[in-house]
Backbone as a chain_set.jsonl record, in Angstrom:
{"seq": "XXXXXXXXXXXXXXXXXXXXXXXXXXXXXXXXXXXXXXXXXXXXXXXXXXXXXXXXXXXXXXXXXXXXXXXX", "coords": {"N": [[44.839, -11.038, 12.044], [41.311, -10.956, 11.953], [39.808, -13.083, 13.805], [37.252, -13.602, 14.868], [35.461, -12.459, 13.032], [36.02, -13.939, 10.731], [35.612, -16.572, 11.356], [33.933, -19.699, 10.968], [32.319, -20.807, 12.792], [29.787, -19.941, 15.097], [29.881, -17.661, 17.817], [28.744, -18.258, 20.981], [27.612, -15.833, 22.394], [26.308, -12.877, 23.758], [26.479, -9.491, 23.461], [25.629, -6.31, 24.406], [25.943, -3.109, 23.428], [25.334, 0.139, 24.331], [24.765, 3.396, 23.265], [25.66, 6.653, 21.957], [25.878, 7.659, 18.477], [28.304, 9.053, 17.964], [30.104, 8.159, 19.923], [30.3, 5.496, 19.183], [31.563, 5.716, 16.679], [34.013, 6.722, 17.531], [34.955, 4.535, 18.994], [35.186, 2.659, 16.912], [37.169, 3.893, 15.429], [39.39, 3.426, 16.998], [39.342, 0.673, 17.179], [38.837, -1.033, 14.558], [37.588, -3.519, 13.966], [35.258, -3.62, 15.396], [33.208, -2.516, 13.872], [32.669, -4.554, 12.1], [31.927, -6.714, 13.638], [29.709, -6.127, 15.302], [26.193, -5.709, 14.952], [24.117, -2.958, 14.111], [21.37, -1.693, 15.786], [18.705, 0.381, 15.752], [16.812, 1.802, 18.252], [13.654, 3.035, 18.793], [12.473, 5.74, 20.821], [10.445, 5.068, 23.721], [6.917, 5.632, 23.892], [4.678, 7.503, 26.06], [2.679, 5.719, 27.077], [3.846, 3.186, 26.573], [6.117, 3.399, 28.166], [4.998, 3.661, 30.743], [3.699, 1.162, 30.92], [5.914, -0.569, 30.775], [7.39, 0.1, 33.166], [5.425, -0.382, 35.105], [5.069, -3.156, 34.779], [7.678, -4.07, 35.387], [7.998, -3.252, 38.083], [5.795, -4.549, 39.274], [6.489, -7.202, 38.889], [8.366, -7.478, 40.847], [6.908, -7.272, 43.081], [6.31, -4.644, 43.897], [4.474, -1.847, 44.685], [2.877, 0.788, 42.866], [1.997, 4.098, 43.35], [-0.189, 5.921, 41.704], [-0.916, 8.647, 42.067], [1.316, 9.833, 43.137], [3.145, 9.85, 41.156], [4.902, 11.662, 38.645]], "CA": [[43.609, -11.409, 11.38], [40.126, -10.888, 12.807], [39.306, -14.456, 13.844], [35.81, -13.637, 15.117], [34.747, -12.133, 11.799], [36.271, -14.939, 9.689], [35.303, -17.909, 11.856], [32.694, -20.299, 10.469], [31.512, -21.165, 13.957], [29.267, -18.776, 15.807], [30.293, -17.534, 19.208], [27.506, -18.159, 21.771], [27.811, -14.709, 23.297], [25.511, -11.691, 23.438], [26.991, -8.265, 24.059], [24.835, -5.158, 23.995], [26.568, -1.817, 23.685], [24.348, 1.198, 24.165], [25.419, 4.696, 23.266], [25.364, 7.581, 20.876], [26.689, 7.358, 17.289], [29.641, 9.637, 18.051], [30.944, 7.263, 20.739], [30.539, 4.302, 18.37], [32.586, 6.071, 15.687], [35.283, 6.824, 18.252], [35.361, 3.162, 19.293], [35.598, 2.048, 15.643], [38.44, 4.492, 15.034], [40.444, 2.772, 17.776], [39.267, -0.778, 16.981], [38.008, -1.179, 13.363], [36.814, -4.764, 13.908], [33.948, -3.388, 16.026], [32.24, -2.265, 12.802], [32.351, -5.824, 11.441], [31.421, -7.702, 14.593], [28.426, -5.756, 15.901], [25.104, -5.171, 14.144], [23.519, -1.767, 14.712], [19.916, -1.713, 15.878], [18.192, 1.642, 16.287], [15.596, 1.649, 19.043], [12.886, 4.272, 18.924], [12.087, 6.006, 22.215], [9.109, 4.62, 24.111], [5.953, 6.695, 24.158], [4.255, 7.552, 27.467], [1.978, 4.482, 27.444], [4.823, 2.093, 26.602], [6.965, 3.613, 29.333], [4.207, 3.311, 31.933], [3.505, -0.288, 30.925], [7.203, -1.179, 31.09], [7.718, 0.248, 34.581], [4.411, -1.095, 35.887], [5.402, -4.586, 34.73], [8.93, -4.318, 36.107], [7.765, -3.136, 39.525], [4.866, -5.581, 39.744], [7.245, -8.463, 38.938], [9.127, -7.472, 42.102], [5.911, -7.021, 44.131], [6.405, -3.253, 44.335], [3.28, -1.104, 44.286], [3.042, 2.156, 42.381], [0.878, 4.972, 43.703], [-0.261, 6.843, 40.56], [-1.02, 10.052, 42.474], [2.643, 10.33, 43.487], [3.98, 9.863, 39.95], [4.839, 12.922, 37.898]], "C": [[42.467, -11.378, 12.395], [39.457, -12.259, 12.821], [37.812, -14.539, 14.113], [35.028, -13.405, 13.835], [34.903, -13.221, 10.743], [35.932, -16.362, 10.113], [33.985, -18.409, 11.273], [31.765, -20.686, 11.616], [31.023, -19.896, 14.635], [29.729, -18.813, 17.262], [29.035, -17.347, 20.05], [27.609, -17.071, 22.844], [26.961, -13.542, 22.823], [26.092, -10.515, 24.196], [26.148, -7.123, 23.521], [25.579, -3.898, 24.413], [25.527, -0.746, 23.394], [25.069, 2.531, 24.215], [25.01, 5.537, 22.08], [26.294, 7.297, 19.694], [28.12, 7.898, 17.365], [30.592, 8.742, 18.85], [31.263, 5.986, 19.964], [31.635, 4.582, 17.345], [33.964, 6.18, 16.332], [35.836, 5.433, 18.571], [35.879, 2.464, 18.031], [36.942, 2.603, 15.184], [39.608, 3.8, 15.742], [40.485, 1.258, 17.562], [38.332, -1.056, 15.794], [37.166, -2.456, 13.309], [35.442, -4.622, 14.555], [32.877, -3.192, 14.959], [31.813, -3.557, 12.112], [31.654, -6.806, 12.37], [29.996, -7.397, 15.051], [27.437, -5.244, 14.863], [24.515, -3.973, 14.875], [22.003, -1.901, 14.658], [19.485, -0.398, 16.503], [16.883, 1.376, 17.017], [14.912, 3.001, 19.166], [12.548, 4.491, 20.397], [10.671, 5.485, 22.49], [8.19, 5.824, 24.254], [5.501, 6.585, 25.619], [3.583, 6.248, 27.905], [2.932, 3.29, 27.531], [5.718, 2.189, 27.832], [6.233, 3.224, 30.619], [4.023, 1.802, 32.032], [4.798, -1.012, 31.316], [7.489, -1.11, 32.585], [6.687, -0.427, 35.48], [4.72, -2.589, 35.926], [6.661, -4.9, 35.533], [8.723, -4.262, 37.621], [6.836, -4.234, 40.028], [5.547, -6.946, 39.789], [8.053, -8.594, 40.223], [8.218, -7.2, 43.308], [6.052, -5.633, 44.742], [5.192, -2.518, 43.799], [3.643, 0.298, 43.829], [1.796, 2.934, 42.759], [0.793, 6.046, 42.615], [-0.288, 8.321, 40.948], [0.348, 10.661, 42.788], [3.592, 10.378, 42.288], [3.814, 11.194, 39.232], [4.43, 12.691, 36.481]], "O": [[42.65, -11.735, 13.559], [38.637, -12.563, 11.955], [37.158, -15.463, 13.629], [34.034, -14.087, 13.582], [33.998, -13.41, 9.93], [35.967, -17.271, 9.284], [33.039, -17.64, 11.104], [30.564, -20.868, 11.418], [31.75, -18.907, 14.734], [29.933, -19.88, 17.841], [28.317, -16.366, 19.855], [27.683, -17.359, 24.038], [26.901, -13.253, 21.628], [26.186, -10.537, 25.423], [25.976, -6.989, 22.309], [25.811, -3.658, 25.598], [24.914, -0.737, 22.327], [25.888, 2.77, 25.103], [24.127, 5.171, 21.305], [27.382, 6.752, 19.884], [29.047, 7.255, 16.873], [31.758, 8.592, 18.485], [32.367, 5.452, 20.073], [32.538, 3.764, 17.166], [34.965, 5.773, 15.741], [37.034, 5.186, 18.435], [36.889, 1.762, 18.077], [37.759, 1.876, 14.618], [40.676, 3.613, 15.16], [41.53, 0.631, 17.739], [37.143, -1.292, 16.005], [36.121, -2.465, 12.659], [34.551, -5.428, 14.288], [31.75, -3.657, 15.127], [30.7, -3.638, 11.592], [30.871, -7.641, 11.917], [29.172, -8.304, 15.172], [27.793, -4.444, 13.998], [24.423, -3.967, 16.102], [21.431, -2.187, 13.606], [19.848, -0.091, 17.638], [15.958, 0.79, 16.455], [15.52, 3.984, 19.589], [12.359, 3.527, 21.138], [9.817, 5.468, 21.603], [8.616, 6.897, 24.68], [5.91, 5.664, 26.327], [3.881, 5.728, 28.98], [2.837, 2.48, 28.453], [6.035, 1.179, 28.461], [6.791, 2.539, 31.476], [4.176, 1.226, 33.11], [4.768, -1.962, 32.099], [7.795, -2.127, 33.209], [7.047, -0.987, 36.515], [4.641, -3.216, 36.983], [6.702, -5.883, 36.273], [9.214, -5.122, 38.352], [7.067, -4.794, 41.099], [5.216, -7.768, 40.644], [8.385, -9.705, 40.638], [8.697, -6.933, 44.411], [5.929, -5.464, 45.956], [4.911, -2.559, 42.601], [4.584, 0.913, 44.332], [0.676, 2.485, 42.52], [1.601, 6.974, 42.596], [0.262, 9.157, 40.231], [0.515, 11.879, 42.711], [4.708, 10.886, 42.394], [2.729, 11.776, 39.214], [4.325, 13.642, 35.706]]}, "num_chains": 1, "name": "protein.A"}
């Protein structure tokens, strides 16, 4: 019996699996409970501005400077 899926208590655990749909289907074929346990969330790719903002924030949080002229 799939105790995680049938339990009334929530499990305080966050697992993020990232991959392509084909790999997910392969995983489900070998372990069907994966389809019941995990919710699928499709993330759209970031546009250029979102990507720049993300990396600028990540680097600045670590006190790393970015030289725009050297970026492609």
